[in-house]
Coordinates of C-alpha atoms and ligand atoms in Angstrom, one line a residue:
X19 CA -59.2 -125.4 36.8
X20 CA -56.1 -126.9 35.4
X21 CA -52.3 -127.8 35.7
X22 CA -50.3 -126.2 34.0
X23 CA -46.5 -127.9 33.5
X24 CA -44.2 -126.1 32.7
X25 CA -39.9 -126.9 31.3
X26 CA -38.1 -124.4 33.0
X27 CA -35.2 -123.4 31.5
X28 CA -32.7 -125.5 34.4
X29 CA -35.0 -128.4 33.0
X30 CA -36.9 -129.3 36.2
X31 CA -40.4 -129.1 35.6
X32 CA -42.8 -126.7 37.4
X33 CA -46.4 -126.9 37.6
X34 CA -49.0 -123.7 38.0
X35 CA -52.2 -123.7 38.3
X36 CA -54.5 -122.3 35.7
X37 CA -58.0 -120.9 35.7
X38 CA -61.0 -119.9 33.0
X39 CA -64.5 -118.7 34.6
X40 CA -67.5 -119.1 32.1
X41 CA -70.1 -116.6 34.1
X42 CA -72.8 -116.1 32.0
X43 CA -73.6 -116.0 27.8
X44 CA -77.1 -115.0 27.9
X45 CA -75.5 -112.4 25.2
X46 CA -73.3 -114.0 23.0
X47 CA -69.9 -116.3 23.0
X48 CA -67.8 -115.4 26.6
X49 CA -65.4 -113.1 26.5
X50 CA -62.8 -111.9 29.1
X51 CA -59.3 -111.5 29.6
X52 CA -56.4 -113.9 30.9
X53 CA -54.3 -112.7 34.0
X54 CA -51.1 -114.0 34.9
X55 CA -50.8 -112.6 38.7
X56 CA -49.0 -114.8 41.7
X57 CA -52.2 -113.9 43.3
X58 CA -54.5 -115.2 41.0
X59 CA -57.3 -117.7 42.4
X60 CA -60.2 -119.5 41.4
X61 CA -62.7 -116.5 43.2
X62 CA -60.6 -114.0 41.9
X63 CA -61.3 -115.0 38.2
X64 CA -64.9 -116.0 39.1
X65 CA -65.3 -112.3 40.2
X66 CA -63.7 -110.8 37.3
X67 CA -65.7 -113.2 34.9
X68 CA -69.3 -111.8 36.6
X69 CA -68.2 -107.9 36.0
X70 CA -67.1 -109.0 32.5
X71 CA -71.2 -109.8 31.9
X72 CA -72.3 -106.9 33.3
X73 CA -69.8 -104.9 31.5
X74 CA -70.2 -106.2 28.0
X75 CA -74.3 -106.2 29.1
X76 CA -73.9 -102.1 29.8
X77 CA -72.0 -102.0 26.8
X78 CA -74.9 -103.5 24.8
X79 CA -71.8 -105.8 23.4
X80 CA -73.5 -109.8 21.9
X81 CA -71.2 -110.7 24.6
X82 CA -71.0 -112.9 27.7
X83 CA -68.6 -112.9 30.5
X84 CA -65.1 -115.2 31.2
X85 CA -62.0 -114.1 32.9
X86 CA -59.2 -116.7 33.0
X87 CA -55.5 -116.7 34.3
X88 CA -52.6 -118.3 35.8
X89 CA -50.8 -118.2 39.4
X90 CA -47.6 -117.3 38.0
X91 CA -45.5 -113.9 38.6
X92 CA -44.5 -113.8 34.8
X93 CA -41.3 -111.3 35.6
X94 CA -40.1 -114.3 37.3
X95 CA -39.8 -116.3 34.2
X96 CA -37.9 -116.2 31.0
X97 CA -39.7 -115.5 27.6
X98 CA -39.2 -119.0 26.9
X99 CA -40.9 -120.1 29.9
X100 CA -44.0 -117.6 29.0
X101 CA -43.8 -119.0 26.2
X102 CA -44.3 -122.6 27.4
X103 CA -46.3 -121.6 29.9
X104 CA -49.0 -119.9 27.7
X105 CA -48.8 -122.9 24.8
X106 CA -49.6 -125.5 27.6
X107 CA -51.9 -122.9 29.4
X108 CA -54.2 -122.7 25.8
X109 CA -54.0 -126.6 25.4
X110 CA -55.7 -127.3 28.5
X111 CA -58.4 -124.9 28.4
X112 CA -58.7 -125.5 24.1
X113 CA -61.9 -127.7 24.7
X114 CA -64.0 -124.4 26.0
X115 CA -62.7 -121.6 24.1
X116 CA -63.2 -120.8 20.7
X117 CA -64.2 -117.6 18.1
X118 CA -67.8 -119.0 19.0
X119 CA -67.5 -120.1 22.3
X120 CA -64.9 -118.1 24.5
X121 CA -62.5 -115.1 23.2
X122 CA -59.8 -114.5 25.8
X123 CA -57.6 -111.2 25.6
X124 CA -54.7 -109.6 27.5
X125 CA -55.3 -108.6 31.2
X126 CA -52.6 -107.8 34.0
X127 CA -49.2 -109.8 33.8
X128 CA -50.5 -110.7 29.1
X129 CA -49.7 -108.8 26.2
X130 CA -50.0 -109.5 22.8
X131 CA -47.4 -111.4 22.4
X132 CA -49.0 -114.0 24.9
X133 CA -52.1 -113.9 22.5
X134 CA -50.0 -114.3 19.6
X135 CA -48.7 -117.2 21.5
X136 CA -52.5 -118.4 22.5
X137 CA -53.6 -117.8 18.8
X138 CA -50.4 -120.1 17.1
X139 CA -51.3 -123.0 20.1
X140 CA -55.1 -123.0 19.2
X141 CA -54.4 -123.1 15.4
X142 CA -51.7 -126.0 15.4
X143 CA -54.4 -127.9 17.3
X144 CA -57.2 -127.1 15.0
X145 CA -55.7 -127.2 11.9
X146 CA -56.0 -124.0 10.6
X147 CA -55.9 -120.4 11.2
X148 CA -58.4 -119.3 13.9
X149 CA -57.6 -115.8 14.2
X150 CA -60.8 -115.0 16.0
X151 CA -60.1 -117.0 18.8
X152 CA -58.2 -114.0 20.7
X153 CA -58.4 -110.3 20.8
X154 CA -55.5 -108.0 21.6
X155 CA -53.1 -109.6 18.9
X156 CA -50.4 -108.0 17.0
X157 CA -52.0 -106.0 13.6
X158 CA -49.8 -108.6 11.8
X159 CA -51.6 -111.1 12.6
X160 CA -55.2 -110.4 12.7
X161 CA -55.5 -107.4 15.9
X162 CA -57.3 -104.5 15.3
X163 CA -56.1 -100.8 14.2
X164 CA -56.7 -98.7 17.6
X165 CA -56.8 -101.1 20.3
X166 CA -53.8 -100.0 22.3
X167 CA -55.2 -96.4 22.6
X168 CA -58.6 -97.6 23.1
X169 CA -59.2 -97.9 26.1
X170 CA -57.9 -94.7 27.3
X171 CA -59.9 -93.1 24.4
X172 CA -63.3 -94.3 25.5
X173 CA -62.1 -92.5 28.9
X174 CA -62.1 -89.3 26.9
X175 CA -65.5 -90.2 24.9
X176 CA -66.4 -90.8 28.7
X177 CA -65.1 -87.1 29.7
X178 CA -67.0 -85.5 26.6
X179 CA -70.6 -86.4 27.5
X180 CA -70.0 -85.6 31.7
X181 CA -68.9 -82.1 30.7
X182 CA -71.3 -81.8 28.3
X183 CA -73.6 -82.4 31.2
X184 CA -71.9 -79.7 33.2
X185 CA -72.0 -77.1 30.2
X186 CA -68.2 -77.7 29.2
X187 CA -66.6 -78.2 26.1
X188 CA -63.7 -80.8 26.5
X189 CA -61.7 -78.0 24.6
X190 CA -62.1 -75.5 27.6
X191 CA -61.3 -78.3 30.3
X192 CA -58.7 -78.7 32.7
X193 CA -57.9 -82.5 33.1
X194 CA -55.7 -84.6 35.8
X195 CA -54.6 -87.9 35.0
X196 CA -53.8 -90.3 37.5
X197 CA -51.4 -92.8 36.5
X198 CA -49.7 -92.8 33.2
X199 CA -49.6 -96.4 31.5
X200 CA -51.4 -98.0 29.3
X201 CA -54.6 -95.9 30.0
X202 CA -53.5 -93.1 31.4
X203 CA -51.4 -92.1 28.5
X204 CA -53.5 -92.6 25.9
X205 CA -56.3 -90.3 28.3
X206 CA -53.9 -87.5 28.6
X207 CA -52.9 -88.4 24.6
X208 CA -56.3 -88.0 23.2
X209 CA -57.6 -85.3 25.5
X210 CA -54.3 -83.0 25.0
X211 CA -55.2 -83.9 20.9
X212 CA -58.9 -82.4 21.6
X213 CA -57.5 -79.0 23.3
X214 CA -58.1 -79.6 26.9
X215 CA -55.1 -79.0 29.2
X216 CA -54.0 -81.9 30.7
X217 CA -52.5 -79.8 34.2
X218 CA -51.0 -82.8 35.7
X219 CA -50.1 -87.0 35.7
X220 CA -48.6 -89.2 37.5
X221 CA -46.8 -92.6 38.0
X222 CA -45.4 -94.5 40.8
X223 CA -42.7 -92.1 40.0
X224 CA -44.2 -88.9 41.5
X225 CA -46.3 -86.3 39.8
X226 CA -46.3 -83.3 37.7
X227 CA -47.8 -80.3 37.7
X228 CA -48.3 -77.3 35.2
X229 CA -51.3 -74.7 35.2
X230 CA -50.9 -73.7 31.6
X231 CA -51.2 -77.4 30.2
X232 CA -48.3 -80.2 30.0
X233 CA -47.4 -81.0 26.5
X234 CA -48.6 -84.4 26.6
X235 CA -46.8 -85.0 22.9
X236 CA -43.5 -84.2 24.5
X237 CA -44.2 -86.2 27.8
X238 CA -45.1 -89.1 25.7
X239 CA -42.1 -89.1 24.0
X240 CA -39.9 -89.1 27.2
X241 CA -42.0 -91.9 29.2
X242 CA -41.5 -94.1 25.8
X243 CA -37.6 -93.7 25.9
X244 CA -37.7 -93.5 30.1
X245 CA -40.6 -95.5 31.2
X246 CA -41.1 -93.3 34.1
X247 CA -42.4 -89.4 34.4
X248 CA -40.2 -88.5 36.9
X249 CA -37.3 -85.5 35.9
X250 CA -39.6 -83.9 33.0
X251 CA -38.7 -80.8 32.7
X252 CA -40.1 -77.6 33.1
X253 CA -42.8 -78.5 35.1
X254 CA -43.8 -78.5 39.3
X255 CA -43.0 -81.7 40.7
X256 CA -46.1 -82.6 43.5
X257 CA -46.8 -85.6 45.0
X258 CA -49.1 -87.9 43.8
X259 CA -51.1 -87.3 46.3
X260 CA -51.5 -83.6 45.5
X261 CA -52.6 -84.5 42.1
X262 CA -56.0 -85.7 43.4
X263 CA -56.9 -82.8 45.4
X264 CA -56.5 -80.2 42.5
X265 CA -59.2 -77.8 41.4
X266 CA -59.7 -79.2 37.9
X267 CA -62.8 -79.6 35.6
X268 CA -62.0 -83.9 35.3
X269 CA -59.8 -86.1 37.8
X270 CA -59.1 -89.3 35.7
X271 CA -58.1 -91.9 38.0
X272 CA -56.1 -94.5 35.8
X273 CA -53.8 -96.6 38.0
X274 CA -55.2 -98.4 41.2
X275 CA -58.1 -99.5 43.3
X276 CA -58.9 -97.5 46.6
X277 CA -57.0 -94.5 46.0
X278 CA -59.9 -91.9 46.6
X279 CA -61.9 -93.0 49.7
X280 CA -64.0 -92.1 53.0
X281 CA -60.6 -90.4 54.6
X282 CA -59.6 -88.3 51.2
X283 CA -62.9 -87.8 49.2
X284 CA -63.2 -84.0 51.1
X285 CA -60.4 -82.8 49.7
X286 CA -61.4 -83.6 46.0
X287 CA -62.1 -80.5 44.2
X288 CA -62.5 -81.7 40.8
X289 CA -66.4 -81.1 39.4
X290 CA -66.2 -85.0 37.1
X291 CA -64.5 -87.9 38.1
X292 CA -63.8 -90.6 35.2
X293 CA -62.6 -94.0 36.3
X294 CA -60.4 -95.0 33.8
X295 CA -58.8 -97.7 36.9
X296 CA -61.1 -100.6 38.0
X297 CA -62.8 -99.5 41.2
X298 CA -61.2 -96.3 41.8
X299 CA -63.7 -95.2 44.4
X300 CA -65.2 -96.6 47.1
X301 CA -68.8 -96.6 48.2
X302 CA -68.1 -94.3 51.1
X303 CA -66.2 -91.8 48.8
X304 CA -69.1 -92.3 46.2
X305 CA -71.5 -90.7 49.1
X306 CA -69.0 -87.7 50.2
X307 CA -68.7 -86.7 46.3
X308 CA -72.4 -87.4 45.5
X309 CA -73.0 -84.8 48.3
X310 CA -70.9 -82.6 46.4
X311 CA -72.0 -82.6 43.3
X312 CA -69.4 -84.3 41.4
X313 CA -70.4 -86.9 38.7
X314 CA -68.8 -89.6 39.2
X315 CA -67.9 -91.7 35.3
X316 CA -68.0 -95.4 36.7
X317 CA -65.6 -98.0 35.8
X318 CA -67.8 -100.3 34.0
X319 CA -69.0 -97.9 31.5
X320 CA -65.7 -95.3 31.6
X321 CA -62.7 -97.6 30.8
X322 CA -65.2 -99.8 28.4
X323 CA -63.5 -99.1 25.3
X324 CA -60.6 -102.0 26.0
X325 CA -63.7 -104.4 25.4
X326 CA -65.2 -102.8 22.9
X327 CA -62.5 -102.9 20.4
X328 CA -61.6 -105.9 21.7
X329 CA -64.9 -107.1 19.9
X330 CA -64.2 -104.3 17.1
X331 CA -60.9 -106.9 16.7
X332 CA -63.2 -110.3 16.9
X333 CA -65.8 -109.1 14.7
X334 CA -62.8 -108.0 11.9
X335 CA -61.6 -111.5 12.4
X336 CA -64.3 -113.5 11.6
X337 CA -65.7 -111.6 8.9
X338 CA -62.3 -111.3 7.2
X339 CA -62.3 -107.8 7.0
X340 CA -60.2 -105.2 8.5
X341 CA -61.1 -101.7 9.1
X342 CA -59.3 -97.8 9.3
X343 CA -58.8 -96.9 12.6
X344 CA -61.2 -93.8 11.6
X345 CA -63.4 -96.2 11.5
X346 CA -62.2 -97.6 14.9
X347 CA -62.4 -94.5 16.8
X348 CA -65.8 -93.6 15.4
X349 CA -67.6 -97.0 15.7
X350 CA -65.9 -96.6 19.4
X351 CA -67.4 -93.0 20.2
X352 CA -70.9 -94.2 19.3
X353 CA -70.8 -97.3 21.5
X354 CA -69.5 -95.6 24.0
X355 CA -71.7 -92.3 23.6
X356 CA -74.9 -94.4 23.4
X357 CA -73.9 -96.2 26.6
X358 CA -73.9 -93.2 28.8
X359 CA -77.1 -91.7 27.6
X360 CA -78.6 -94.8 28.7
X361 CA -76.9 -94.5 32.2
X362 CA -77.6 -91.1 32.5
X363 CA -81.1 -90.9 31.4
X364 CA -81.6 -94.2 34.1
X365 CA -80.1 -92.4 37.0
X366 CA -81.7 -89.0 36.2
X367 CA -85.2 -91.1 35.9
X368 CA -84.7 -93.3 39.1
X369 CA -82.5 -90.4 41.0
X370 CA -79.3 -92.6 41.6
X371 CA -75.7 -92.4 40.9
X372 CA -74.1 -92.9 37.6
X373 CA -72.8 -96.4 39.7
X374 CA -75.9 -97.5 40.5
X375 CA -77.7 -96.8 37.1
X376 CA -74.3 -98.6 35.0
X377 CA -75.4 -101.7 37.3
X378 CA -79.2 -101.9 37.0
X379 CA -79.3 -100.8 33.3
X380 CA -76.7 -103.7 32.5
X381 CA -78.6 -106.0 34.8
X382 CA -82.0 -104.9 33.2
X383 CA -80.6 -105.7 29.6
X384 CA -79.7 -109.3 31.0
X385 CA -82.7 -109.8 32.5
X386 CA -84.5 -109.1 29.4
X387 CA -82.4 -111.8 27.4
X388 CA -83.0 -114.8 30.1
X389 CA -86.5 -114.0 30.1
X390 CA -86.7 -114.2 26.4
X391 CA -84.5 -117.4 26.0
X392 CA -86.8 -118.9 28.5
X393 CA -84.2 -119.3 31.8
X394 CA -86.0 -116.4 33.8
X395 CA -89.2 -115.6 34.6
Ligands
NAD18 P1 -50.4 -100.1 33.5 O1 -49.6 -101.0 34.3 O2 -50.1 -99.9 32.0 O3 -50.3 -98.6 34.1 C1 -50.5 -98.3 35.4 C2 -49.9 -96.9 35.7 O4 -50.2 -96.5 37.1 C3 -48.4 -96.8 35.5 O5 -48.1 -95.6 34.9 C4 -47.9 -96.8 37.0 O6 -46.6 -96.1 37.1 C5 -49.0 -96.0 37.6 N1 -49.0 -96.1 39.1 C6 -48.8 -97.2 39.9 N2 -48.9 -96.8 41.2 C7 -49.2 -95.5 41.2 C8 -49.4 -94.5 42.2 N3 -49.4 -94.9 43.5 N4 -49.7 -93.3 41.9 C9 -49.8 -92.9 40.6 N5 -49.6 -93.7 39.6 C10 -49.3 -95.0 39.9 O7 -51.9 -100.5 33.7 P2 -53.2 -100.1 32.8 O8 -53.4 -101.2 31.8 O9 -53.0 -98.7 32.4 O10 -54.3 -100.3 33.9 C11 -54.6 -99.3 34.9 C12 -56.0 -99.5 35.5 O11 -57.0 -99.5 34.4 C13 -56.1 -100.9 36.2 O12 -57.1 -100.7 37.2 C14 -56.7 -101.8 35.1 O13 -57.5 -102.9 35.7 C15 -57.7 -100.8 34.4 N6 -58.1 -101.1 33.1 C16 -57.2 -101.3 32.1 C17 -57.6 -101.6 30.8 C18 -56.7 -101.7 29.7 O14 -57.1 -101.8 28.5 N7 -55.4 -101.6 29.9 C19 -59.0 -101.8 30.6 C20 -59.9 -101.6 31.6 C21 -59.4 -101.3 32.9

């Protein structure tokens, strides 16, 4: 834990307080992203920093787990005060991270320009360039080719195999996107690119609806020079609601927490759920949909493709060498490919949910590494 002063622009000083939670690097150096949320707390980042292991465990990433951030509601301050902010924020936490040690990376409330910031404040104090010390940086300066759309790509990679499972081509499939941000989009992007109709998104804005297929391109477009779905035309508008009770082949959850649950999960029609959003479903809901027969995609091993090119970036950065973002996206398919046969072929072998086998096949992996360093017997 650490204080973090700060020159506001009046010139009084304010002081936050900052967090970075080393969980576990049975794996490999810690790596995690940095949150800057008024709500953040110590547990908050301590729980964050355990699903990071078993994330990057599932993932089978040479990766521990860390999740740091700062109480501080960044719309609330100028750039300049991000800016300091961020720069002190690095200095106090510089003695534990490090491209061998702990790799932060953007998380709610960071961008890249925060790592950029992170990256310059690191360097300056080491004397040279350390590019690898952060993922999720500009291209300019050492980020990797494909990490925006990433993780919202390895939601569709996700898609591919669950409706392979259900004897579907992605190509034939009907796909609603819940939320339509940094996820979301590139979902509804990169499925719309492979020939599935993408029926419906939405936003806090509202939701839309269209049987024959939105034209994502288009939509795209307008949301970049809007920011919000709402108006689009040519299209139903339903409520966002409505969007989650649609008969389609894939509901991609990609905005909150909680939104399909014990009092909803009934009306859910679609045959594959993807969680592209952290914790999308509850436990309850996991039972009603189980009973149905819908797959449910967990979190941990649907919207793994952030971390994955996240590493993608850190490996590039240490070994000097930058790859196409064909290479990118394939690299990314196979990781993420490879991960769900493994959680498939565990929950089909001990007959439990996709959830259940994501947790025990990342816990297994862990397990194996403590025992063979010698910390577990
Ligand atoms: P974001 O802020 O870019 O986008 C969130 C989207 O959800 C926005 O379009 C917003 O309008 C929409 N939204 C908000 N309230 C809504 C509502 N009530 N109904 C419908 N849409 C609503 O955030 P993001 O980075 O896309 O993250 C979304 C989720 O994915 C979060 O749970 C996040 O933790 C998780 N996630 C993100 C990444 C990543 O790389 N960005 C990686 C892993 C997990």
């Amino acid at each position: 834990m650490v204080s973090v002063p700060v020159k506001m622009d009046d010139g009084r000083v304010k002081v936050f307080s900052g967090y970075r939670v080393q969980h576990n690097q049975m794996l490999g150096p810690f790596k995690g992203g940095i949150r800057y949320h008024h709500l953040v707390d110590l547990s908050e980042v301590a729980a964050l920093a355990s699903l990071m292991t078993f994330k990057n465990s599932l993932l089978n990433l040479p990766l521990g787990g860390a999740k740091g951030g700062v109480q501080v509601d960044p719309n609330k301050l100028s750039k300049a005060e991000l800016e300091n902010l961020t720069r002190r924020f690095t200095s106090e936490i510089a003695p534990f991270i490090g491209p061998d040690r702990d790799i932060p990376a953007p998380d709610v409330g960071t961008d890249s320009q925060t790592m950029a910031w992170m990256l310059d404040t690191y360097s300056l104090e080491s004397g040279f360039s350390q590019t690898g010390v952060v993922t999720g940086k500009p291209v300019e300066i050492g980020g990797s080719l494909g990490r925006e759309a990433a993780t919202g790509l390895g939601v569709i990679y996700a898609t591919e195999k669950a409706l392979e499972k259900i004897g579907k081509r992605i190509s034939d499939a009907t796909i609603a996107v819940q939320g339509f941000g940094k996820v979301g989009m590139y979902a509804s992007i990169e499925g719309y690119a492979k020939g599935a109709k993408v029926v419906a998104v939405s936003d806090v804005s509202g939701a839309l609806y269209d049987p024959k297929g939105i034209n994502i391109a288009e939509l795209s477009r307008y949301v970049r020079e809007r920011k919000m779905i709402k108006d689009f035309p040519e299209v139903q508008h339903i409520s966002n609601e409505e969007l989650l009770y649609l008969d389609v082949d894939v509901l991609a959850p990609c905005a909150l927490e909680g939104v399909i649950h014990a009092g909803n999960a009934k009306n859910v029609k679609a045959k594959v759920i993807v969680e592209g959003a952290n914790g999308p479903t509850t436990r309850e809901a996991d039972e009603v949909l189980a009973s149905k027969g819908c797959v449910v995609v967990p979190d941990i091993l649907a919207n793994g493709g952030g971390v994955v090119v996240s590493y993608f970036e850190w490996v590039q950065d240490i070994s000097w060498l930058f790859w196409s973002e064909d290479e990118v996206r394939s690299k990314l398919r196979e990781v993420i490919y490879k991960a769900f046969d493994k959680v498939w072929q565990f929950a089909d072998t001990h007959k439990v949910h996709m959830r259940s086998a994501a947790m025990a096949s990342s816990l297994l992996r862990l397990e194996r590494a403590m025992k063979l360093r010698g910390q577990a017997w």
